[in-house]
Tab-separated table of C-alpha atoms in Angstrom:
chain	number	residue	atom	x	y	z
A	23	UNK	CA	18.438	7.540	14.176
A	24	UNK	CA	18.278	11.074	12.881
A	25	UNK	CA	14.921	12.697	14.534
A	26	UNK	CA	14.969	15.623	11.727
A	27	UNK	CA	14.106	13.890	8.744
A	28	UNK	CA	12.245	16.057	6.590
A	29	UNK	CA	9.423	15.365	4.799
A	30	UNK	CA	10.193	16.192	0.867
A	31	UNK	CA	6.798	16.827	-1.011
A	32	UNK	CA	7.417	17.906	-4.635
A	33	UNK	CA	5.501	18.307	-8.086
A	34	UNK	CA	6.461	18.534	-11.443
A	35	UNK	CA	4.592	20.581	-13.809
A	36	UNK	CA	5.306	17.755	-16.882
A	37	UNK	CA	2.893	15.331	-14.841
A	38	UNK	CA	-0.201	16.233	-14.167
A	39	UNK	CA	-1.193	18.256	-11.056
A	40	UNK	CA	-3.845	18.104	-8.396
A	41	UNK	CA	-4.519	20.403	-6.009
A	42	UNK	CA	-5.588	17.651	-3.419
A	43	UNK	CA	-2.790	15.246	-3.444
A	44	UNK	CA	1.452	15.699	-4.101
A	45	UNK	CA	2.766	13.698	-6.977
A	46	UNK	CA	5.358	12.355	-4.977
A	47	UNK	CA	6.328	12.342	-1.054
A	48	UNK	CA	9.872	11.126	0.102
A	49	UNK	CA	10.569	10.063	3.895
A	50	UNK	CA	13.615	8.591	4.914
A	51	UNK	CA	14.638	5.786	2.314
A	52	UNK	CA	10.864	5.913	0.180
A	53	UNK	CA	9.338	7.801	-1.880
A	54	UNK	CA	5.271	7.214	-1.802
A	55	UNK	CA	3.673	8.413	-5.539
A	56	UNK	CA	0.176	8.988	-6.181
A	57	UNK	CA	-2.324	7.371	-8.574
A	58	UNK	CA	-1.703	8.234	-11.641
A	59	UNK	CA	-4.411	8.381	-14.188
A	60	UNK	CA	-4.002	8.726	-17.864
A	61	UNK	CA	-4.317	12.262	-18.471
A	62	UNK	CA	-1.909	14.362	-20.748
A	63	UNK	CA	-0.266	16.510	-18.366
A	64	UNK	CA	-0.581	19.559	-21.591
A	65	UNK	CA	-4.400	19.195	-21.738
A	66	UNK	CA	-5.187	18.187	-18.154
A	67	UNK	CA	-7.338	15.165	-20.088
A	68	UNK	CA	-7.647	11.467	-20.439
A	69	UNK	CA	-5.837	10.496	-23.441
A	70	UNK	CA	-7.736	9.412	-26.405
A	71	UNK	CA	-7.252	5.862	-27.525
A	72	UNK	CA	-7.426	2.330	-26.242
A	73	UNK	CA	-6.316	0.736	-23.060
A	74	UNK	CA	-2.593	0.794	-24.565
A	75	UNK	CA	-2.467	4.288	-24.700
A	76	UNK	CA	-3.696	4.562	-21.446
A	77	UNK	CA	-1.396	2.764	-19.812
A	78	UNK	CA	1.335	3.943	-21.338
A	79	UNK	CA	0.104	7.172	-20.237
A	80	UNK	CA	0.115	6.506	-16.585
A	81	UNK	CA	3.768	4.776	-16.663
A	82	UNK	CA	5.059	7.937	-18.980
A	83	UNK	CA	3.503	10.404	-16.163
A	84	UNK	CA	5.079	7.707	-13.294
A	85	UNK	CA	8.293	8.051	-15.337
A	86	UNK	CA	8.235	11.841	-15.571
A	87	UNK	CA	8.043	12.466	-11.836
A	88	UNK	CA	10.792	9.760	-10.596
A	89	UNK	CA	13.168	11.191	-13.002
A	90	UNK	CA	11.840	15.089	-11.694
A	91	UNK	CA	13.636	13.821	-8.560
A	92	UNK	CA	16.791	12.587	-9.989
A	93	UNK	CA	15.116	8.562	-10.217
A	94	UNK	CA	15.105	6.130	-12.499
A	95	UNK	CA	12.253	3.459	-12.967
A	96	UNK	CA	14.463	0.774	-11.766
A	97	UNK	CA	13.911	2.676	-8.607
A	98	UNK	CA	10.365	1.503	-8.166
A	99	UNK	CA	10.027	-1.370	-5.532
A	100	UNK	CA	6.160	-1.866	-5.882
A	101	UNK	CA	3.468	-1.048	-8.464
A	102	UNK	CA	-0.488	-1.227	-8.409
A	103	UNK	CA	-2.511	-1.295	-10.883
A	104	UNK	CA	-6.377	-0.314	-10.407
A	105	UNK	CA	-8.094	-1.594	-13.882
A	106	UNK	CA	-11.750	-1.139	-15.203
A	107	UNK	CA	-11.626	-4.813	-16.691
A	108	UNK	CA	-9.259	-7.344	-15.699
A	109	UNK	CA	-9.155	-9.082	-19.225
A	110	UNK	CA	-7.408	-5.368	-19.699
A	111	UNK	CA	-3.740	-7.216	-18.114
A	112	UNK	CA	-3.014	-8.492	-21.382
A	113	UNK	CA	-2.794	-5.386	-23.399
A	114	UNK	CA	-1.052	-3.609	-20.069
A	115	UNK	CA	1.566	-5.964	-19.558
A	116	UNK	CA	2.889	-5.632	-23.424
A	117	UNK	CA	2.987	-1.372	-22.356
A	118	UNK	CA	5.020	-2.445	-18.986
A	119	UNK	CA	8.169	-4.154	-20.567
A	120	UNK	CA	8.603	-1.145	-21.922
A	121	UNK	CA	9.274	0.585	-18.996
A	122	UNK	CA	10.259	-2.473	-16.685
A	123	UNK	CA	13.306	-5.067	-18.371
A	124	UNK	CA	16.194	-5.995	-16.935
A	125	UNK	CA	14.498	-5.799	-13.313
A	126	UNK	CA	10.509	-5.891	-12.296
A	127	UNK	CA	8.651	-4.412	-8.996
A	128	UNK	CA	6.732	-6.312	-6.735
A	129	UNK	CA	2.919	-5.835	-8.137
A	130	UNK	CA	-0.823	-5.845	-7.640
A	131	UNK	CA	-2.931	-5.727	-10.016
A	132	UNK	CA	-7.430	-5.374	-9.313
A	133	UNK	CA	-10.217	-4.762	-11.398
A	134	UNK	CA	-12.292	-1.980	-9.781
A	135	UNK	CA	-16.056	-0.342	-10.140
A	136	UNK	CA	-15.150	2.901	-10.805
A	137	UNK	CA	-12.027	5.353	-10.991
A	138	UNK	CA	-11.808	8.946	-11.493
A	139	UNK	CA	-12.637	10.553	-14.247
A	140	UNK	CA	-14.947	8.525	-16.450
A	141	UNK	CA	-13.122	7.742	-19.250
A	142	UNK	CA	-10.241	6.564	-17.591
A	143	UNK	CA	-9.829	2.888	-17.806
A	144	UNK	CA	-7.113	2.288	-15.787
A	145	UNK	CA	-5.131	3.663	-12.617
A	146	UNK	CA	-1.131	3.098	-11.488
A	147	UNK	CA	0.419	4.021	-8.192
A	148	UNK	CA	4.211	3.553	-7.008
A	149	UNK	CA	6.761	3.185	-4.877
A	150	UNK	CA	9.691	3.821	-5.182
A	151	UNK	CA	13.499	3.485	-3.276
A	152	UNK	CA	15.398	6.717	-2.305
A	153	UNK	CA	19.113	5.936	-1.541
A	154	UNK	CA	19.669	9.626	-0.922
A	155	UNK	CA	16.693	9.550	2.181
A	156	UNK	CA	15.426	12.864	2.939
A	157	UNK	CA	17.030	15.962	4.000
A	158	UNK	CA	19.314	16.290	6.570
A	159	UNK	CA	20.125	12.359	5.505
A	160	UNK	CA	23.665	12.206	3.728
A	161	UNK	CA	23.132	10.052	0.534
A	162	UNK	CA	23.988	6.655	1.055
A	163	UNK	CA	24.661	3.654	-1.335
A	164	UNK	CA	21.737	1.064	-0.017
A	165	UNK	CA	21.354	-2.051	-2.838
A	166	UNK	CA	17.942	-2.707	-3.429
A	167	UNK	CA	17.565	-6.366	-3.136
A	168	UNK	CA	14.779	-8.626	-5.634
A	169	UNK	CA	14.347	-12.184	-5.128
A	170	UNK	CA	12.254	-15.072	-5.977
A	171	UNK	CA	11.780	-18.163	-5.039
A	172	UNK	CA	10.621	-21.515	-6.743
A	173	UNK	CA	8.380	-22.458	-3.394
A	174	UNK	CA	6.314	-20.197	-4.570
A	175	UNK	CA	4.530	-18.813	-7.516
A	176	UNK	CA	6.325	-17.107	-9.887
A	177	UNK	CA	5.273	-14.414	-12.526
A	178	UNK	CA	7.107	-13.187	-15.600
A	179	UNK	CA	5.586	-9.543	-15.189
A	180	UNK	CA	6.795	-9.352	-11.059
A	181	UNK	CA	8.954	-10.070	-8.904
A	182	UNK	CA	8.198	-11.650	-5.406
A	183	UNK	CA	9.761	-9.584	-2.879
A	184	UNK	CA	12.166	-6.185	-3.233
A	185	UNK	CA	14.080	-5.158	-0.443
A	186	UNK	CA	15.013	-2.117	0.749
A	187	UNK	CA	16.530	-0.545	3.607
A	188	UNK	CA	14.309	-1.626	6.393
A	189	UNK	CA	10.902	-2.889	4.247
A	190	UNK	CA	10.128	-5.519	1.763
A	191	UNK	CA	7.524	-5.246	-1.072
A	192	UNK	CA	5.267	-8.709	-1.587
A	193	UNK	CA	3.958	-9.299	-4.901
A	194	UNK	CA	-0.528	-9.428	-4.523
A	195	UNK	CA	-0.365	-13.747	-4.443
A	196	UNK	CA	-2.912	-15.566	-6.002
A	197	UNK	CA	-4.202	-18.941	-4.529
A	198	UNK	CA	-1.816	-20.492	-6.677
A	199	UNK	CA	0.090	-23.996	-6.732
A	200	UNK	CA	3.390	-23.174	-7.081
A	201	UNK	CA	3.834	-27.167	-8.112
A	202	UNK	CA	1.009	-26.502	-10.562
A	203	UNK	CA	0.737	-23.432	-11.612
A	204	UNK	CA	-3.283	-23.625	-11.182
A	205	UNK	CA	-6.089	-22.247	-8.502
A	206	UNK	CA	-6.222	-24.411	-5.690
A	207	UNK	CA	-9.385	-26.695	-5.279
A	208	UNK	CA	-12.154	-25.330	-2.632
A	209	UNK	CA	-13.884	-22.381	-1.875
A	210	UNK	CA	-12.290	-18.802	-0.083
A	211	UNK	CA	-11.282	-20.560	2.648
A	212	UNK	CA	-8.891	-22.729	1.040
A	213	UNK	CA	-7.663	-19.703	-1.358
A	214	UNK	CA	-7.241	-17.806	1.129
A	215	UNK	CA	-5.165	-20.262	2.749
A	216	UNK	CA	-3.192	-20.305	-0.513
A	217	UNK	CA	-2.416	-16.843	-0.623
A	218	UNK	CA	-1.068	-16.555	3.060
A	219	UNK	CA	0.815	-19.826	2.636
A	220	UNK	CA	2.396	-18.463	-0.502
A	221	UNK	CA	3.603	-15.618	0.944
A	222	UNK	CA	4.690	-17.641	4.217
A	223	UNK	CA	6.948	-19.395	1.792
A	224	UNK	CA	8.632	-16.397	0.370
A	225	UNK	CA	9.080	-15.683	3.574
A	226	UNK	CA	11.018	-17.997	4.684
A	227	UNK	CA	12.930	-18.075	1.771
A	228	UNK	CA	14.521	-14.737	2.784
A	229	UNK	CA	15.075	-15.893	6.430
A	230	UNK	CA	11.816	-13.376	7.642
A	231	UNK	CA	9.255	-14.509	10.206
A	232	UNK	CA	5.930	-14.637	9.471
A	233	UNK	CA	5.007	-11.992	12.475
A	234	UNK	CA	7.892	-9.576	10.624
A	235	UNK	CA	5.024	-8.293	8.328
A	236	UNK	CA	3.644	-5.074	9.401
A	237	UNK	CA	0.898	-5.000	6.809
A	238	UNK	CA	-1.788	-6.738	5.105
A	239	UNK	CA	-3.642	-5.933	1.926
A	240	UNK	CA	-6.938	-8.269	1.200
A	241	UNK	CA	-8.281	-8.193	-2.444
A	242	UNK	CA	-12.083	-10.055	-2.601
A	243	UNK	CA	-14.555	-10.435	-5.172
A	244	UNK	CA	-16.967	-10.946	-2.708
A	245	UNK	CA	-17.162	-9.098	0.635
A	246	UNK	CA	-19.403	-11.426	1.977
A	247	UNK	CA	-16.700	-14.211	2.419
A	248	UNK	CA	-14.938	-11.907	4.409
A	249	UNK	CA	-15.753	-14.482	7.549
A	250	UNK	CA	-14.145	-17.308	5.832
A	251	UNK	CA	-11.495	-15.127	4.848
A	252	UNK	CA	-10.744	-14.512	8.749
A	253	UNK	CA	-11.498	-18.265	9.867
A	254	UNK	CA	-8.100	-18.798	7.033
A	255	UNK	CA	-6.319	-15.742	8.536
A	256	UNK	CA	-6.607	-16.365	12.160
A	257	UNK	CA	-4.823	-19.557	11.483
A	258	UNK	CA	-1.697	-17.878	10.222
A	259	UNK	CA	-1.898	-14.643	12.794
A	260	UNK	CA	-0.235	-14.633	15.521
A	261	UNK	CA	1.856	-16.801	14.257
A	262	UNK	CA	4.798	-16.985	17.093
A	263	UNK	CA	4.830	-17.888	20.215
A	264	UNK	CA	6.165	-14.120	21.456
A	265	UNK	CA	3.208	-12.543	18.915
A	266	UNK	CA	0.939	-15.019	20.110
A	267	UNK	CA	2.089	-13.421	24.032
A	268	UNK	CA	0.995	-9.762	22.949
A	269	UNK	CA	-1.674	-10.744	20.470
A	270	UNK	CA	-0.047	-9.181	17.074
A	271	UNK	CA	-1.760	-8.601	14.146
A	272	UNK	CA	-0.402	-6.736	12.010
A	273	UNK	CA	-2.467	-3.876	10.326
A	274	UNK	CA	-4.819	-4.280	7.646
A	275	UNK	CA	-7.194	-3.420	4.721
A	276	UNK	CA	-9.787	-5.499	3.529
A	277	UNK	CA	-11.009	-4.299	-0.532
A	278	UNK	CA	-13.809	-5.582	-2.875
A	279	UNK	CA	-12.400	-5.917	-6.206
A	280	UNK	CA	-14.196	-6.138	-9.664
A	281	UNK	CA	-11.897	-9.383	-10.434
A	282	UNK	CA	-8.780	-10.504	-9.916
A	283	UNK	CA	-6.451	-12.210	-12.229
A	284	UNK	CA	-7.243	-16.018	-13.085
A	285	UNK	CA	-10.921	-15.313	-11.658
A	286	UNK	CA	-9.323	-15.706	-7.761
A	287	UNK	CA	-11.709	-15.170	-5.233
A	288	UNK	CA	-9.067	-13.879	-2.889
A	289	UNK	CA	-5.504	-11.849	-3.599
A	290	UNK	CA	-3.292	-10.906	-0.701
A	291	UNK	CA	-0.604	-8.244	-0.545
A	292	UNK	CA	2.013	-7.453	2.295
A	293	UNK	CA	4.430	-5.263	3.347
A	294	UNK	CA	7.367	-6.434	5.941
A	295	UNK	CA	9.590	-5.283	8.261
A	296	UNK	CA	13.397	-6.126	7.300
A	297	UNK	CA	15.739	-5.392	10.172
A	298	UNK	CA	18.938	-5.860	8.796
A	299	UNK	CA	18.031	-3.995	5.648
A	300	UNK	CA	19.422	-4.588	2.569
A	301	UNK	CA	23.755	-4.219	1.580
A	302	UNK	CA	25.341	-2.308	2.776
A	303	UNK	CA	23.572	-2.217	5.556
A	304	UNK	CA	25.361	-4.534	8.891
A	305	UNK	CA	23.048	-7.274	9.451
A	306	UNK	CA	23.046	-6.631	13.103
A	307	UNK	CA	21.047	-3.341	12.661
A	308	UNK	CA	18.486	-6.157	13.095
A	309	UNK	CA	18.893	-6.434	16.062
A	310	UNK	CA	18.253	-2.273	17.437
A	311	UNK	CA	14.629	-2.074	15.795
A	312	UNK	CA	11.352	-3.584	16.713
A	313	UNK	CA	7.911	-3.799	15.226
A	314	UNK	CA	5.632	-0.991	17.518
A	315	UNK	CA	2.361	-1.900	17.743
A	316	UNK	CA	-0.330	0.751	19.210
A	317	UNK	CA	-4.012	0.699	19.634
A	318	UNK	CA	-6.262	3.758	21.046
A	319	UNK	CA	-9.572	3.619	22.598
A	320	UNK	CA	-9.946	6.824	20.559
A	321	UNK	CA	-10.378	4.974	17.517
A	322	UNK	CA	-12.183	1.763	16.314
A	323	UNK	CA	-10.342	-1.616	17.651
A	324	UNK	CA	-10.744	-4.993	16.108
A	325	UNK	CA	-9.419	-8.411	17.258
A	326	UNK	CA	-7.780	-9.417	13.849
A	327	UNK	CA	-6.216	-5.956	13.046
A	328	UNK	CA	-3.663	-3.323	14.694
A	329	UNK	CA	-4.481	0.443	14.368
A	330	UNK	CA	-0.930	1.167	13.529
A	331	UNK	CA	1.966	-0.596	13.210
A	332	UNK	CA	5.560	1.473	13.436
A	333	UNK	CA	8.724	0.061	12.018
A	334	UNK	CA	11.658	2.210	11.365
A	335	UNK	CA	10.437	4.980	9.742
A	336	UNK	CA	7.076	4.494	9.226
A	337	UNK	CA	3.917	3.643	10.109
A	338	UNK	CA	1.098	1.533	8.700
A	339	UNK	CA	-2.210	2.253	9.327
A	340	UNK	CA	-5.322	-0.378	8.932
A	341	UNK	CA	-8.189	0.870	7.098
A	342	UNK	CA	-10.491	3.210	8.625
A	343	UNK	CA	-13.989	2.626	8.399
A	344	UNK	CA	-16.186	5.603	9.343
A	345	UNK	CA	-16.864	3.606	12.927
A	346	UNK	CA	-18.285	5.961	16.387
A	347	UNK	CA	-15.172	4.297	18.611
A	348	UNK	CA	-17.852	4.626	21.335
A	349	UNK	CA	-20.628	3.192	19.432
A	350	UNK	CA	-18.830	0.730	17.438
A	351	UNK	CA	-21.534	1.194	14.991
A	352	UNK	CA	-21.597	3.449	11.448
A	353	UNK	CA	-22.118	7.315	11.922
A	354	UNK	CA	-24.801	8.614	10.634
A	355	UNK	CA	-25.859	10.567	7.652
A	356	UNK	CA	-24.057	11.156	4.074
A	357	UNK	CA	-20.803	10.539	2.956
A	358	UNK	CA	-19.447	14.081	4.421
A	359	UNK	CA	-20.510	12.534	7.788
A	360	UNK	CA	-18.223	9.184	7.238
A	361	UNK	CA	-15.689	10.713	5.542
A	362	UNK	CA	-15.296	12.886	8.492
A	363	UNK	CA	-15.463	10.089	10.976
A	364	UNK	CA	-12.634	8.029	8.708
A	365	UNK	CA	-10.041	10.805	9.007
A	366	UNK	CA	-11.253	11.517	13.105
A	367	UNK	CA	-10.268	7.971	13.231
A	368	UNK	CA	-7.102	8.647	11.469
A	369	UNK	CA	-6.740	11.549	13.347
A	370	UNK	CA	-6.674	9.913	16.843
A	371	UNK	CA	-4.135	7.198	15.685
A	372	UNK	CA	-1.800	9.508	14.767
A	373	UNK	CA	-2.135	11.965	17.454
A	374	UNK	CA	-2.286	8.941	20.078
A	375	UNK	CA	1.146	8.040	18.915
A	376	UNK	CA	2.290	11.704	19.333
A	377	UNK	CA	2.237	12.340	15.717
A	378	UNK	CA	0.059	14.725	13.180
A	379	UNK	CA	-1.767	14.489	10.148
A	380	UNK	CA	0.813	16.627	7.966
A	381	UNK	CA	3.122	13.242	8.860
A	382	UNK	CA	1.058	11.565	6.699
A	383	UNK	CA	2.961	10.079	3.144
A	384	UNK	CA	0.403	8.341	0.824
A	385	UNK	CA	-3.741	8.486	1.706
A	386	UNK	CA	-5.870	5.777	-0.498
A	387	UNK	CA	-9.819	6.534	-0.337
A	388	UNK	CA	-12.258	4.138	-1.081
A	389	UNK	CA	-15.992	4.905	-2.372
A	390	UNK	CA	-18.574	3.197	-3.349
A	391	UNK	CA	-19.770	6.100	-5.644
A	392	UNK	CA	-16.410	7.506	-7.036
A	393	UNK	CA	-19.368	10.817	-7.716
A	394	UNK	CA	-18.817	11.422	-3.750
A	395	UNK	CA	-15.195	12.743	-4.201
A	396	UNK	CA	-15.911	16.291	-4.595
A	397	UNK	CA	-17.869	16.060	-1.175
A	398	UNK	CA	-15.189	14.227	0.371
A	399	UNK	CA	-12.470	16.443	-0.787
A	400	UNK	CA	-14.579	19.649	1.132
A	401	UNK	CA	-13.698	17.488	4.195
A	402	UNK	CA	-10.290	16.160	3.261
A	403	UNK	CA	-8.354	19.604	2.727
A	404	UNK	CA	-9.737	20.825	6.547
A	405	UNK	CA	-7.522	17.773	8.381
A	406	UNK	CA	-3.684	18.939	6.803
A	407	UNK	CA	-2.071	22.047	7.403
A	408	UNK	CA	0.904	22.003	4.955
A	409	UNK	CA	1.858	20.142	1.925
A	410	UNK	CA	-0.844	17.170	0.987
A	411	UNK	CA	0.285	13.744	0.860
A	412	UNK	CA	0.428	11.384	-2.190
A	413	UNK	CA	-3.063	10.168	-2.905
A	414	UNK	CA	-5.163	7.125	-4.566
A	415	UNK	CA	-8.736	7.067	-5.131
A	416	UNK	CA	-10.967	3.950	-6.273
A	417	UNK	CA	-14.280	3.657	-6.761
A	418	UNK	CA	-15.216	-0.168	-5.165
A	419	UNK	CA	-18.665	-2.149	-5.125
A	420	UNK	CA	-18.583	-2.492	-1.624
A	421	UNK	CA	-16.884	-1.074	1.630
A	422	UNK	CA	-17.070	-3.405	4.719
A	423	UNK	CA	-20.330	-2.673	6.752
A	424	UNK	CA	-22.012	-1.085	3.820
A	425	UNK	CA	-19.950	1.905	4.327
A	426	UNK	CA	-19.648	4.407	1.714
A	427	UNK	CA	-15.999	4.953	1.813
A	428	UNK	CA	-13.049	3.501	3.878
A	429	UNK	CA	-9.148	5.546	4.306
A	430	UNK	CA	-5.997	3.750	4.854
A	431	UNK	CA	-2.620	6.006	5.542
A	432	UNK	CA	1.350	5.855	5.633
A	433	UNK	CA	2.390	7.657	8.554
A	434	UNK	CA	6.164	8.889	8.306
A	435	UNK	CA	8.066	8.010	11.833
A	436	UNK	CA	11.268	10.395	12.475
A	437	UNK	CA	11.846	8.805	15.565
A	438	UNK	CA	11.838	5.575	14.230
A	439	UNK	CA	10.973	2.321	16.246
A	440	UNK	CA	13.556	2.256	20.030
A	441	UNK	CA	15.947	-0.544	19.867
A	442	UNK	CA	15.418	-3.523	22.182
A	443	UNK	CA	16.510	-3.143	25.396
């Protein structure tokens, strides 16, 4: 692996701008984008008009900057969408075939408290495939690779896993029958169960372990069933006997949503590591890349989550809560206090795996009063020294431990992961 990959962090000036985030970061073979609201890039404000206009605005500003960097939209491998009110899909989904036909992303799509700017009623982030990876990388003719399969659910809008080069994309999965198309009977436990088993089944349908994912995205309407949404997950994690020998988890974020789609309790997301890549790509490049795992001391531990979790060229944080690593226990004081302590946590991950915070791709902030940005951005611009990464901001009900805001990151790995030995 080429250890000189360099970050490309570029802007176009016919989507709109922010002086806090990049519109679009490329590493290697990915390009991370940032939320995109639906402002008119000519006025700088939120279009007027109805949730149709607005989401057309957000996929037009997606569209400008992939094709400001020689893309297409096929490129995209995996979409979120961040909605005021879920009943909202309907209307959004008639603006997204538009944009998305022959071929769909993976997807996620949550209702959320707040976002930014107050008349904005919806939210879209992306990622997208780069072929051409990142300079000095020679272009290269990878073949991004979509599949579905029937032993799980399947959705007309998505697609349930998109390969390529060394990741796959999973479609959010609902706690959906695939045999009947219907929420399973039971409580969060059993949805829960659901989800993971759905995505287990995908899985498998692509010849990928289970212990191959790297991350873990949790969707609840209710934070308090976050313990029967572990007693579920500890059933499925570790789920080999080699993961079981090291204890892997894989890293993690845990979200309150608004709603979901169908009224789900529970929505789960992942993103998995994919040896052999995808054609032309040998199959045996399987077989010279692991999964790196790393904890600190210098940063909050938990049992059912790694800190970081290194694959190729990246790395996967879990989600940062502002947590005293000595304490164990919420800092102190107003949100400038915990914002700080969320990026110090972020901070010592990185650093502890010889890595800085200007290696950081895509940043998504949590708050439980989206009115805290400005306060949080004071602290935000005093942890990177060069160009800032791709950024998402959502305003939730609730943060884990009453928090006031939680930070996840995409960490970009030139070394890569060292083959097995």
């Amino acid at each position: 692996m080429n250890n000189t990959i360099i970050k490309a962090s570029r802007n176009t000036d016919s989507a709109p701008k922010f002086s806090l985030s990049t519109q679009t970061v490329a590493f290697s073979h990915y390009n991370y984008l940032s939320g995109q609201l639906p402002i008119d890039p000519k006025t700088n404000e939120v279009v007027a008009g109805d949730i149709t206009a607005q989401a057309t605005q957000c996929l037009n500003n997606i569209k400008t900057i992939i094709e400001s960097i020689d893309h297409v939209m096929n490129d995209v491998v995996k979409i979120t969408i961040f909605l005021k009110n879920i009943t909202d899909i309907a209307a959004v989904d008639a603006v997204y075939a538009n944009f998305f036909q022959s071929y769909l992303p993976t997807r996620t799509v949550i209702a959320v408290s707040a976002l930014p700017m107050d008349k904005a009623l919806i939210q879209v982030d992306a990622i997208i495939s780069n072929g051409e990876g990142t300079h000095p990388q020679a272009p290269c003719d990878l073949i991004k690779v979509a599949k579905n399969t029937d032993n799980a659910p399947k959705n007309s809008i998505s697609t349930q896993t998109v390969a390529f080069s060394h990741y796959n994309n999973i479609s959010a999965q609902l706690p959906v029958d695939p045999k009947t198309g219907s929420l399973v009977a039971g409580g969060v436990k059993e949805q829960t169960g659901q989800c993971l088993k759905n995505i287990k089944a995908i899985l498998e349908s692509i010849d990928v372990p289970f212990d191959d994912i790297v991350k873990i995205n949790i969707f609840l309407t209710n934070l308090a069933d976050t313990d029967a949404v572990n007693e579920a997950y500890t059933t499925f994690f570790p789920d080999s006997a080699i993961a079981r020998t090291v204890g892997y988890t894989p890293a993690r974020t845990l979200s309150a949503a608004s709603a979901l789609p169908m009224d789900a309790l529970v929505q789960i997301d992942a993103v998995v590591s994919y040896g052999d890549g995808t054609p032309p790509q040998a199959v045996e490049d399987r077989h010279g890349i692991v999964i790196k795992a790393n904890n600190t001391s210098n940063a909050p531990k938990s049992k059912l989550t790694t800190q970081t979790v290194a694959f190729s060229h990246y790395n996967h944080l879990s989600a940062q809560l502002p947590i005293n690593s000595e304490s164990g226990k919420l800092v102190t004081g107003d949100i400038a206090a915990q914002a700080t302590q969320c990026l110090e946590n972020i901070k010592a991950i990185v650093n502890s795996i010889n890595h800085d915070m200007d290696d950081v791709v895509k940043i998504n902030i949590q708050l439980k009063n989206i009115a805290d940005i400005d306060a949080v951005d004071d602290i935000y611009t005093t942890f990177f020294n060069s160009d800032l990464p791709a950024r998402t901001v959502i305003g939730v009900s609730a943060i884990p431990m009453d928090a006031l805001i939680q930070i996840d990151a995409v960490l970009s790995n030139t070394e890569g992961t060292p083959p097995t030995l």
